[in-house]
Amino acid sequence: MQPDEIKALIEGHIPESNVDVTFEGSHVLVTVVSSAFEGLSRLKKQQLVYAALNEKIADGTLHAVQMQTLTPEEASR
């Protein structure tokens, strides 16, 4: 799976998100910045991202995902 495909999945699921995807070996590193994360716990933010990727994780296309989830305010610090 290509980084732009992962980015499109997340951006299609989380409104007004800015997504950066990189690979480190077989691990996918994802940074997602979105105002949709405002007021959510870290766990809830991650659940939103996993919901976008669930099908690809379940079918084995994606294996190890590490993520950073930030609001625009948190990203600007």
PDB file of N, CA, C and O in Angstrom:
ATOM      1  N   MET A   1       0.850  -1.173   0.000  1.00  0.00           N
ATOM      2  CA  MET A   1       0.000   0.000   0.000  1.00  0.00           C
ATOM      3  C   MET A   1       0.894   1.234   0.000  1.00  0.00           C
ATOM      4  O   MET A   1       1.867   1.297   0.747  1.00  0.00           O
ATOM      5  N   GLN A   2       0.553   2.197  -0.816  1.00  0.00           N
ATOM      6  CA  GLN A   2       1.343   3.417  -0.954  1.00  0.00           C
ATOM      7  C   GLN A   2       0.909   4.475   0.070  1.00  0.00           C
ATOM      8  O   GLN A   2      -0.252   4.493   0.496  1.00  0.00           O
ATOM      9  N   PRO A   3       1.839   5.362   0.450  1.00  0.00           N
ATOM     10  CA  PRO A   3       1.498   6.411   1.418  1.00  0.00           C
ATOM     11  C   PRO A   3       0.296   7.260   0.997  1.00  0.00           C
ATOM     12  O   PRO A   3      -0.540   7.602   1.837  1.00  0.00           O
ATOM     13  N   ASP A   4       0.185   7.570  -0.299  1.00  0.00           N
ATOM     14  CA  ASP A   4      -0.936   8.407  -0.744  1.00  0.00           C
ATOM     15  C   ASP A   4      -2.275   7.679  -0.614  1.00  0.00           C
ATOM     16  O   ASP A   4      -3.314   8.308  -0.399  1.00  0.00           O
ATOM     17  N   GLU A   5      -2.280   6.359  -0.680  1.00  0.00           N
ATOM     18  CA  GLU A   5      -3.502   5.587  -0.487  1.00  0.00           C
ATOM     19  C   GLU A   5      -3.948   5.633   0.972  1.00  0.00           C
ATOM     20  O   GLU A   5      -5.145   5.775   1.267  1.00  0.00           O
ATOM     21  N   ILE A   6      -2.996   5.513   1.879  1.00  0.00           N
ATOM     22  CA  ILE A   6      -3.290   5.592   3.314  1.00  0.00           C
ATOM     23  C   ILE A   6      -3.791   6.987   3.653  1.00  0.00           C
ATOM     24  O   ILE A   6      -4.784   7.166   4.367  1.00  0.00           O
ATOM     25  N   LYS A   7      -3.111   7.992   3.111  1.00  0.00           N
ATOM     26  CA  LYS A   7      -3.505   9.390   3.329  1.00  0.00           C
ATOM     27  C   LYS A   7      -4.939   9.617   2.866  1.00  0.00           C
ATOM     28  O   LYS A   7      -5.737  10.222   3.575  1.00  0.00           O
ATOM     29  N   ALA A   8      -5.289   9.118   1.691  1.00  0.00           N
ATOM     30  CA  ALA A   8      -6.642   9.291   1.155  1.00  0.00           C
ATOM     31  C   ALA A   8      -7.691   8.608   2.026  1.00  0.00           C
ATOM     32  O   ALA A   8      -8.783   9.162   2.233  1.00  0.00           O
ATOM     33  N   LEU A   9      -7.394   7.429   2.545  1.00  0.00           N
ATOM     34  CA  LEU A   9      -8.328   6.730   3.429  1.00  0.00           C
ATOM     35  C   LEU A   9      -8.629   7.559   4.678  1.00  0.00           C
ATOM     36  O   LEU A   9      -9.782   7.725   5.073  1.00  0.00           O
ATOM     37  N   ILE A  10      -7.572   8.083   5.294  1.00  0.00           N
ATOM     38  CA  ILE A  10      -7.744   8.853   6.531  1.00  0.00           C
ATOM     39  C   ILE A  10      -8.445  10.172   6.246  1.00  0.00           C
ATOM     40  O   ILE A  10      -9.389  10.554   6.938  1.00  0.00           O
ATOM     41  N   GLU A  11      -7.990  10.888   5.216  1.00  0.00           N
ATOM     42  CA  GLU A  11      -8.599  12.183   4.898  1.00  0.00           C
ATOM     43  C   GLU A  11     -10.058  12.023   4.480  1.00  0.00           C
ATOM     44  O   GLU A  11     -10.874  12.915   4.715  1.00  0.00           O
ATOM     45  N   GLY A  12     -10.413  10.887   3.890  1.00  0.00           N
ATOM     46  CA  GLY A  12     -11.795  10.640   3.525  1.00  0.00           C
ATOM     47  C   GLY A  12     -12.679  10.320   4.714  1.00  0.00           C
ATOM     48  O   GLY A  12     -13.894  10.491   4.667  1.00  0.00           O
ATOM     49  N   HIS A  13     -12.072   9.890   5.802  1.00  0.00           N
ATOM     50  CA  HIS A  13     -12.817   9.490   6.995  1.00  0.00           C
ATOM     51  C   HIS A  13     -12.870  10.591   8.054  1.00  0.00           C
ATOM     52  O   HIS A  13     -13.852  10.690   8.787  1.00  0.00           O
ATOM     53  N   ILE A  14     -11.814  11.396   8.132  1.00  0.00           N
ATOM     54  CA  ILE A  14     -11.737  12.438   9.162  1.00  0.00           C
ATOM     55  C   ILE A  14     -11.799  13.801   8.472  1.00  0.00           C
ATOM     56  O   ILE A  14     -10.908  14.155   7.703  1.00  0.00           O
ATOM     57  N   PRO A  15     -12.844  14.563   8.734  1.00  0.00           N
ATOM     58  CA  PRO A  15     -13.017  15.848   8.057  1.00  0.00           C
ATOM     59  C   PRO A  15     -11.890  16.835   8.365  1.00  0.00           C
ATOM     60  O   PRO A  15     -11.358  16.858   9.472  1.00  0.00           O
ATOM     61  N   GLU A  16     -11.561  17.609   7.357  1.00  0.00           N
ATOM     62  CA  GLU A  16     -10.565  18.685   7.488  1.00  0.00           C
ATOM     63  C   GLU A  16      -9.270  18.203   8.125  1.00  0.00           C
ATOM     64  O   GLU A  16      -8.711  18.861   8.998  1.00  0.00           O
ATOM     65  N   SER A  17      -8.796  17.044   7.694  1.00  0.00           N
ATOM     66  CA  SER A  17      -7.557  16.513   8.265  1.00  0.00           C
ATOM     67  C   SER A  17      -6.388  16.743   7.324  1.00  0.00           C
ATOM     68  O   SER A  17      -6.541  16.816   6.109  1.00  0.00           O
ATOM     69  N   ASN A  18      -5.234  16.881   7.931  1.00  0.00           N
ATOM     70  CA  ASN A  18      -3.973  16.981   7.209  1.00  0.00           C
ATOM     71  C   ASN A  18      -3.162  15.768   7.652  1.00  0.00           C
ATOM     72  O   ASN A  18      -2.887  15.605   8.835  1.00  0.00           O
ATOM     73  N   VAL A  19      -2.803  14.923   6.698  1.00  0.00           N
ATOM     74  CA  VAL A  19      -2.201  13.627   7.030  1.00  0.00           C
ATOM     75  C   VAL A  19      -0.823  13.506   6.397  1.00  0.00           C
ATOM     76  O   VAL A  19      -0.636  13.833   5.226  1.00  0.00           O
ATOM     77  N   ASP A  20       0.121  13.030   7.191  1.00  0.00           N
ATOM     78  CA  ASP A  20       1.469  12.740   6.708  1.00  0.00           C
ATOM     79  C   ASP A  20       1.734  11.264   6.977  1.00  0.00           C
ATOM     80  O   ASP A  20       1.519  10.786   8.091  1.00  0.00           O
ATOM     81  N   VAL A  21       2.171  10.545   5.946  1.00  0.00           N
ATOM     82  CA  VAL A  21       2.410   9.110   6.061  1.00  0.00           C
ATOM     83  C   VAL A  21       3.838   8.803   5.627  1.00  0.00           C
ATOM     84  O   VAL A  21       4.272   9.228   4.566  1.00  0.00           O
ATOM     85  N   THR A  22       4.559   8.072   6.465  1.00  0.00           N
ATOM     86  CA  THR A  22       5.899   7.610   6.100  1.00  0.00           C
ATOM     87  C   THR A  22       6.035   6.144   6.505  1.00  0.00           C
ATOM     88  O   THR A  22       5.308   5.652   7.363  1.00  0.00           O
ATOM     89  N   PHE A  23       6.948   5.478   5.853  1.00  0.00           N
ATOM     90  CA  PHE A  23       7.217   4.084   6.169  1.00  0.00           C
ATOM     91  C   PHE A  23       8.601   3.967   6.777  1.00  0.00           C
ATOM     92  O   PHE A  23       9.537   4.619   6.342  1.00  0.00           O
ATOM     93  N   GLU A  24       8.704   3.123   7.793  1.00  0.00           N
ATOM     94  CA  GLU A  24       9.976   2.765   8.403  1.00  0.00           C
ATOM     95  C   GLU A  24      10.024   1.246   8.392  1.00  0.00           C
ATOM     96  O   GLU A  24       9.463   0.598   9.268  1.00  0.00           O
ATOM     97  N   GLY A  25      10.608   0.703   7.357  1.00  0.00           N
ATOM     98  CA  GLY A  25      10.576  -0.751   7.197  1.00  0.00           C
ATOM     99  C   GLY A  25       9.153  -1.194   6.922  1.00  0.00           C
ATOM    100  O   GLY A  25       8.505  -0.701   6.016  1.00  0.00           O
ATOM    101  N   SER A  26       8.630  -2.091   7.762  1.00  0.00           N
ATOM    102  CA  SER A  26       7.251  -2.552   7.591  1.00  0.00           C
ATOM    103  C   SER A  26       6.260  -1.761   8.453  1.00  0.00           C
ATOM    104  O   SER A  26       5.079  -2.050   8.453  1.00  0.00           O
ATOM    105  N   HIS A  27       6.761  -0.761   9.173  1.00  0.00           N
ATOM    106  CA  HIS A  27       5.912   0.049  10.037  1.00  0.00           C
ATOM    107  C   HIS A  27       5.452   1.308   9.304  1.00  0.00           C
ATOM    108  O   HIS A  27       6.231   1.940   8.597  1.00  0.00           O
ATOM    109  N   VAL A  28       4.200   1.647   9.513  1.00  0.00           N
ATOM    110  CA  VAL A  28       3.630   2.868   8.950  1.00  0.00           C
ATOM    111  C   VAL A  28       3.573   3.901  10.063  1.00  0.00           C
ATOM    112  O   VAL A  28       3.049   3.636  11.145  1.00  0.00           O
ATOM    113  N   LEU A  29       4.124   5.076   9.799  1.00  0.00           N
ATOM    114  CA  LEU A  29       4.073   6.182  10.749  1.00  0.00           C
ATOM    115  C   LEU A  29       3.107   7.219  10.191  1.00  0.00           C
ATOM    116  O   LEU A  29       3.302   7.718   9.081  1.00  0.00           O
ATOM    117  N   VAL A  30       2.056   7.535  10.954  1.00  0.00           N
ATOM    118  CA  VAL A  30       1.011   8.435  10.492  1.00  0.00           C
ATOM    119  C   VAL A  30       0.885   9.595  11.464  1.00  0.00           C
ATOM    120  O   VAL A  30       0.780   9.390  12.676  1.00  0.00           O
ATOM    121  N   THR A  31       0.902  10.817  10.926  1.00  0.00           N
ATOM    122  CA  THR A  31       0.612  12.011  11.718  1.00  0.00           C
ATOM    123  C   THR A  31      -0.649  12.629  11.141  1.00  0.00           C
ATOM    124  O   THR A  31      -0.714  12.902   9.940  1.00  0.00           O
ATOM    125  N   VAL A  32      -1.647  12.809  11.996  1.00  0.00           N
ATOM    126  CA  VAL A  32      -2.927  13.366  11.555  1.00  0.00           C
ATOM    127  C   VAL A  32      -3.219  14.610  12.383  1.00  0.00           C
ATOM    128  O   VAL A  32      -3.219  14.562  13.613  1.00  0.00           O
ATOM    129  N   VAL A  33      -3.477  15.713  11.687  1.00  0.00           N
ATOM    130  CA  VAL A  33      -3.855  16.965  12.336  1.00  0.00           C
ATOM    131  C   VAL A  33      -5.272  17.287  11.871  1.00  0.00           C
ATOM    132  O   VAL A  33      -5.525  17.361  10.661  1.00  0.00           O
ATOM    133  N   SER A  34      -6.198  17.468  12.826  1.00  0.00           N
ATOM    134  CA  SER A  34      -7.577  17.767  12.457  1.00  0.00           C
ATOM    135  C   SER A  34      -8.299  18.472  13.596  1.00  0.00           C
ATOM    136  O   SER A  34      -8.108  18.133  14.766  1.00  0.00           O
ATOM    137  N   SER A  35      -9.153  19.410  13.229  1.00  0.00           N
ATOM    138  CA  SER A  35      -9.998  20.065  14.231  1.00  0.00           C
ATOM    139  C   SER A  35     -11.061  19.094  14.751  1.00  0.00           C
ATOM    140  O   SER A  35     -11.669  19.342  15.787  1.00  0.00           O
ATOM    141  N   ALA A  36     -11.275  17.979  14.059  1.00  0.00           N
ATOM    142  CA  ALA A  36     -12.215  16.954  14.529  1.00  0.00           C
ATOM    143  C   ALA A  36     -11.743  16.335  15.840  1.00  0.00           C
ATOM    144  O   ALA A  36     -12.538  15.709  16.550  1.00  0.00           O
ATOM    145  N   PHE A  37     -10.474  16.499  16.182  1.00  0.00           N
ATOM    146  CA  PHE A  37      -9.919  15.951  17.418  1.00  0.00           C
ATOM    147  C   PHE A  37     -10.157  16.842  18.632  1.00  0.00           C
ATOM    148  O   PHE A  37      -9.851  16.446  19.753  1.00  0.00           O
ATOM    149  N   GLU A  38     -10.678  18.043  18.408  1.00  0.00           N
ATOM    150  CA  GLU A  38     -10.901  18.983  19.513  1.00  0.00           C
ATOM    151  C   GLU A  38     -11.744  18.329  20.607  1.00  0.00           C
ATOM    152  O   GLU A  38     -12.813  17.778  20.336  1.00  0.00           O
ATOM    153  N   GLY A  39     -11.262  18.375  21.839  1.00  0.00           N
ATOM    154  CA  GLY A  39     -12.002  17.873  22.987  1.00  0.00           C
ATOM    155  C   GLY A  39     -12.004  16.362  23.154  1.00  0.00           C
ATOM    156  O   GLY A  39     -12.633  15.858  24.078  1.00  0.00           O
ATOM    157  N   LEU A  40     -11.316  15.639  22.274  1.00  0.00           N
ATOM    158  CA  LEU A  40     -11.284  14.181  22.376  1.00  0.00           C
ATOM    159  C   LEU A  40     -10.047  13.709  23.132  1.00  0.00           C
ATOM    160  O   LEU A  40      -8.994  14.347  23.070  1.00  0.00           O
ATOM    161  N   SER A  41     -10.189  12.583  23.805  1.00  0.00           N
ATOM    162  CA  SER A  41      -9.037  11.977  24.474  1.00  0.00           C
ATOM    163  C   SER A  41      -8.097  11.401  23.422  1.00  0.00           C
ATOM    164  O   SER A  41      -8.488  11.203  22.265  1.00  0.00           O
ATOM    165  N   ARG A  42      -6.909  11.094  23.846  1.00  0.00           N
ATOM    166  CA  ARG A  42      -5.919  10.486  22.945  1.00  0.00           C
ATOM    167  C   ARG A  42      -6.456   9.178  22.344  1.00  0.00           C
ATOM    168  O   ARG A  42      -6.298   8.909  21.158  1.00  0.00           O
ATOM    169  N   LEU A  43      -7.116   8.391  23.182  1.00  0.00           N
ATOM    170  CA  LEU A  43      -7.680   7.123  22.728  1.00  0.00           C
ATOM    171  C   LEU A  43      -8.757   7.345  21.660  1.00  0.00           C
ATOM    172  O   LEU A  43      -8.779   6.652  20.635  1.00  0.00           O
ATOM    173  N   LYS A  44      -9.644   8.289  21.882  1.00  0.00           N
ATOM    174  CA  LYS A  44     -10.719   8.559  20.916  1.00  0.00           C
ATOM    175  C   LYS A  44     -10.144   9.057  19.583  1.00  0.00           C
ATOM    176  O   LYS A  44     -10.645   8.706  18.512  1.00  0.00           O
ATOM    177  N   LYS A  45      -9.092   9.862  19.644  1.00  0.00           N
ATOM    178  CA  LYS A  45      -8.435  10.330  18.416  1.00  0.00           C
ATOM    179  C   LYS A  45      -7.887   9.144  17.632  1.00  0.00           C
ATOM    180  O   LYS A  45      -8.079   9.033  16.419  1.00  0.00           O
ATOM    181  N   GLN A  46      -7.223   8.244  18.337  1.00  0.00           N
ATOM    182  CA  GLN A  46      -6.644   7.076  17.681  1.00  0.00           C
ATOM    183  C   GLN A  46      -7.726   6.161  17.122  1.00  0.00           C
ATOM    184  O   GLN A  46      -7.567   5.591  16.043  1.00  0.00           O
ATOM    185  N   GLN A  47      -8.836   6.048  17.829  1.00  0.00           N
ATOM    186  CA  GLN A  47      -9.943   5.214  17.346  1.00  0.00           C
ATOM    187  C   GLN A  47     -10.497   5.747  16.033  1.00  0.00           C
ATOM    188  O   GLN A  47     -10.883   4.969  15.156  1.00  0.00           O
ATOM    189  N   LEU A  48     -10.549   7.069  15.881  1.00  0.00           N
ATOM    190  CA  LEU A  48     -11.000   7.657  14.618  1.00  0.00           C
ATOM    191  C   LEU A  48     -10.079   7.260  13.468  1.00  0.00           C
ATOM    192  O   LEU A  48     -10.537   6.913  12.376  1.00  0.00           O
ATOM    193  N   VAL A  49      -8.781   7.306  13.716  1.00  0.00           N
ATOM    194  CA  VAL A  49      -7.818   6.943  12.678  1.00  0.00           C
ATOM    195  C   VAL A  49      -7.908   5.449  12.376  1.00  0.00           C
ATOM    196  O   VAL A  49      -7.944   5.042  11.206  1.00  0.00           O
ATOM    197  N   TYR A  50      -7.983   4.627  13.405  1.00  0.00           N
ATOM    198  CA  TYR A  50      -8.104   3.183  13.187  1.00  0.00           C
ATOM    199  C   TYR A  50      -9.375   2.837  12.417  1.00  0.00           C
ATOM    200  O   TYR A  50      -9.379   1.912  11.603  1.00  0.00           O
ATOM    201  N   ALA A  51     -10.460   3.570  12.655  1.00  0.00           N
ATOM    202  CA  ALA A  51     -11.704   3.319  11.933  1.00  0.00           C
ATOM    203  C   ALA A  51     -11.505   3.514  10.433  1.00  0.00           C
ATOM    204  O   ALA A  51     -12.074   2.782   9.623  1.00  0.00           O
ATOM    205  N   ALA A  52     -10.677   4.467  10.066  1.00  0.00           N
ATOM    206  CA  ALA A  52     -10.385   4.716   8.641  1.00  0.00           C
ATOM    207  C   ALA A  52      -9.542   3.594   8.044  1.00  0.00           C
ATOM    208  O   ALA A  52      -9.636   3.311   6.846  1.00  0.00           O
ATOM    209  N   LEU A  53      -8.717   2.957   8.861  1.00  0.00           N
ATOM    210  CA  LEU A  53      -7.771   1.953   8.374  1.00  0.00           C
ATOM    211  C   LEU A  53      -8.177   0.514   8.688  1.00  0.00           C
ATOM    212  O   LEU A  53      -7.496  -0.428   8.268  1.00  0.00           O
ATOM    213  N   ASN A  54      -9.261   0.343   9.414  1.00  0.00           N
ATOM    214  CA  ASN A  54      -9.669  -0.967   9.921  1.00  0.00           C
ATOM    215  C   ASN A  54      -9.701  -2.062   8.861  1.00  0.00           C
ATOM    216  O   ASN A  54      -9.201  -3.158   9.088  1.00  0.00           O
ATOM    217  N   GLU A  55     -10.287  -1.782   7.725  1.00  0.00           N
ATOM    218  CA  GLU A  55     -10.401  -2.794   6.681  1.00  0.00           C
ATOM    219  C   GLU A  55      -9.020  -3.257   6.210  1.00  0.00           C
ATOM    220  O   GLU A  55      -8.790  -4.452   6.011  1.00  0.00           O
ATOM    221  N   LYS A  56      -8.102  -2.331   6.047  1.00  0.00           N
ATOM    222  CA  LYS A  56      -6.749  -2.662   5.575  1.00  0.00           C
ATOM    223  C   LYS A  56      -5.936  -3.381   6.648  1.00  0.00           C
ATOM    224  O   LYS A  56      -5.079  -4.203   6.333  1.00  0.00           O
ATOM    225  N   ILE A  57      -6.204  -3.086   7.899  1.00  0.00           N
ATOM    226  CA  ILE A  57      -5.532  -3.801   8.991  1.00  0.00           C
ATOM    227  C   ILE A  57      -6.096  -5.226   9.074  1.00  0.00           C
ATOM    228  O   ILE A  57      -5.348  -6.191   9.187  1.00  0.00           O
ATOM    229  N   ALA A  58      -7.425  -5.355   8.973  1.00  0.00           N
ATOM    230  CA  ALA A  58      -8.080  -6.660   9.080  1.00  0.00           C
ATOM    231  C   ALA A  58      -7.663  -7.610   7.966  1.00  0.00           C
ATOM    232  O   ALA A  58      -7.491  -8.805   8.199  1.00  0.00           O
ATOM    233  N   ASP A  59      -7.477  -7.070   6.745  1.00  0.00           N
ATOM    234  CA  ASP A  59      -7.111  -7.968   5.639  1.00  0.00           C
ATOM    235  C   ASP A  59      -5.602  -8.177   5.510  1.00  0.00           C
ATOM    236  O   ASP A  59      -5.136  -8.862   4.616  1.00  0.00           O
ATOM    237  N   GLY A  60      -4.834  -7.573   6.428  1.00  0.00           N
ATOM    238  CA  GLY A  60      -3.396  -7.783   6.447  1.00  0.00           C
ATOM    239  C   GLY A  60      -2.593  -6.860   5.548  1.00  0.00           C
ATOM    240  O   GLY A  60      -1.369  -6.935   5.506  1.00  0.00           O
ATOM    241  N   THR A  61      -3.267  -5.958   4.833  1.00  0.00           N
ATOM    242  CA  THR A  61      -2.558  -5.006   3.975  1.00  0.00           C
ATOM    243  C   THR A  61      -1.667  -4.100   4.810  1.00  0.00           C
ATOM    244  O   THR A  61      -0.529  -3.830   4.443  1.00  0.00           O
ATOM    245  N   LEU A  62      -2.201  -3.628   5.930  1.00  0.00           N
ATOM    246  CA  LEU A  62      -1.422  -2.827   6.883  1.00  0.00           C
ATOM    247  C   LEU A  62      -1.180  -3.690   8.110  1.00  0.00           C
ATOM    248  O   LEU A  62      -2.069  -4.394   8.580  1.00  0.00           O
ATOM    249  N   HIS A  63       0.007  -3.570   8.637  1.00  0.00           N
ATOM    250  CA  HIS A  63       0.393  -4.471   9.707  1.00  0.00           C
ATOM    251  C   HIS A  63       0.705  -3.708  10.993  1.00  0.00           C
ATOM    252  O   HIS A  63       0.072  -3.917  12.003  1.00  0.00           O
ATOM    253  N   ALA A  64       1.620  -2.806  10.971  1.00  0.00           N
ATOM    254  CA  ALA A  64       2.004  -2.064  12.171  1.00  0.00           C
ATOM    255  C   ALA A  64       1.842  -0.570  11.909  1.00  0.00           C
ATOM    256  O   ALA A  64       2.486  -0.015  11.029  1.00  0.00           O
ATOM    257  N   VAL A  65       0.938   0.055  12.658  1.00  0.00           N
ATOM    258  CA  VAL A  65       0.669   1.474  12.476  1.00  0.00           C
ATOM    259  C   VAL A  65       0.997   2.209  13.766  1.00  0.00           C
ATOM    260  O   VAL A  65       0.513   1.860  14.837  1.00  0.00           O
ATOM    261  N   GLN A  66       1.838   3.202  13.632  1.00  0.00           N
ATOM    262  CA  GLN A  66       2.143   4.087  14.758  1.00  0.00           C
ATOM    263  C   GLN A  66       1.592   5.444  14.380  1.00  0.00           C
ATOM    264  O   GLN A  66       1.742   5.886  13.237  1.00  0.00           O
ATOM    265  N   MET A  67       0.929   6.119  15.313  1.00  0.00           N
ATOM    266  CA  MET A  67       0.319   7.380  14.939  1.00  0.00           C
ATOM    267  C   MET A  67       0.506   8.472  15.969  1.00  0.00           C
ATOM    268  O   MET A  67       0.690   8.211  17.151  1.00  0.00           O
ATOM    269  N   GLN A  68       0.446   9.683  15.440  1.00  0.00           N
ATOM    270  CA  GLN A  68       0.419  10.882  16.254  1.00  0.00           C
ATOM    271  C   GLN A  68      -0.848  11.631  15.814  1.00  0.00           C
ATOM    272  O   GLN A  68      -1.035  11.867  14.615  1.00  0.00           O
ATOM    273  N   THR A  69      -1.702  11.953  16.749  1.00  0.00           N
ATOM    274  CA  THR A  69      -2.965  12.635  16.453  1.00  0.00           C
ATOM    275  C   THR A  69      -2.982  13.970  17.182  1.00  0.00           C
ATOM    276  O   THR A  69      -2.840  14.013  18.394  1.00  0.00           O
ATOM    277  N   LEU A  70      -3.148  15.044  16.422  1.00  0.00           N
ATOM    278  CA  LEU A  70      -3.053  16.383  16.987  1.00  0.00           C
ATOM    279  C   LEU A  70      -4.185  17.284  16.513  1.00  0.00           C
ATOM    280  O   LEU A  70      -4.633  17.160  15.369  1.00  0.00           O
ATOM    281  N   THR A  71      -4.592  18.201  17.377  1.00  0.00           N
ATOM    282  CA  THR A  71      -5.470  19.268  16.935  1.00  0.00           C
ATOM    283  C   THR A  71      -4.580  20.308  16.250  1.00  0.00           C
ATOM    284  O   THR A  71      -3.351  20.300  16.443  1.00  0.00           O
ATOM    285  N   PRO A  72      -5.148  21.227  15.466  1.00  0.00           N
ATOM    286  CA  PRO A  72      -4.313  22.272  14.855  1.00  0.00           C
ATOM    287  C   PRO A  72      -3.527  23.079  15.888  1.00  0.00           C
ATOM    288  O   PRO A  72      -2.380  23.427  15.663  1.00  0.00           O
ATOM    289  N   GLU A  73      -4.140  23.331  17.040  1.00  0.00           N
ATOM    290  CA  GLU A  73      -3.465  24.074  18.105  1.00  0.00           C
ATOM    291  C   GLU A  73      -2.252  23.296  18.618  1.00  0.00           C
ATOM    292  O   GLU A  73      -1.169  23.851  18.820  1.00  0.00           O
ATOM    293  N   GLU A  74      -2.423  22.009  18.851  1.00  0.00           N
ATOM    294  CA  GLU A  74      -1.326  21.176  19.333  1.00  0.00           C
ATOM    295  C   GLU A  74      -0.208  21.107  18.286  1.00  0.00           C
ATOM    296  O   GLU A  74       0.964  21.111  18.645  1.00  0.00           O
ATOM    297  N   ALA A  75      -0.560  21.053  17.037  1.00  0.00           N
ATOM    298  CA  ALA A  75       0.433  20.968  15.970  1.00  0.00           C
ATOM    299  C   ALA A  75       1.242  22.245  15.824  1.00  0.00           C
ATOM    300  O   ALA A  75       2.396  22.210  15.409  1.00  0.00           O
ATOM    301  N   SER A  76       0.647  23.382  16.184  1.00  0.00           N
ATOM    302  CA  SER A  76       1.335  24.661  16.023  1.00  0.00           C
ATOM    303  C   SER A  76       2.338  24.942  17.139  1.00  0.00           C
ATOM    304  O   SER A  76       3.143  25.861  17.044  1.00  0.00           O
ATOM    305  N   ARG A  77       2.327  24.133  18.189  1.00  0.00           N
ATOM    306  CA  ARG A  77       3.256  24.342  19.311  1.00  0.00           C
ATOM    307  C   ARG A  77       4.637  23.877  18.981  1.00  0.00           C
ATOM    308  O   ARG A  77       4.986  23.018  18.339  1.00  0.00           O
TER     309      ARG A  77
END
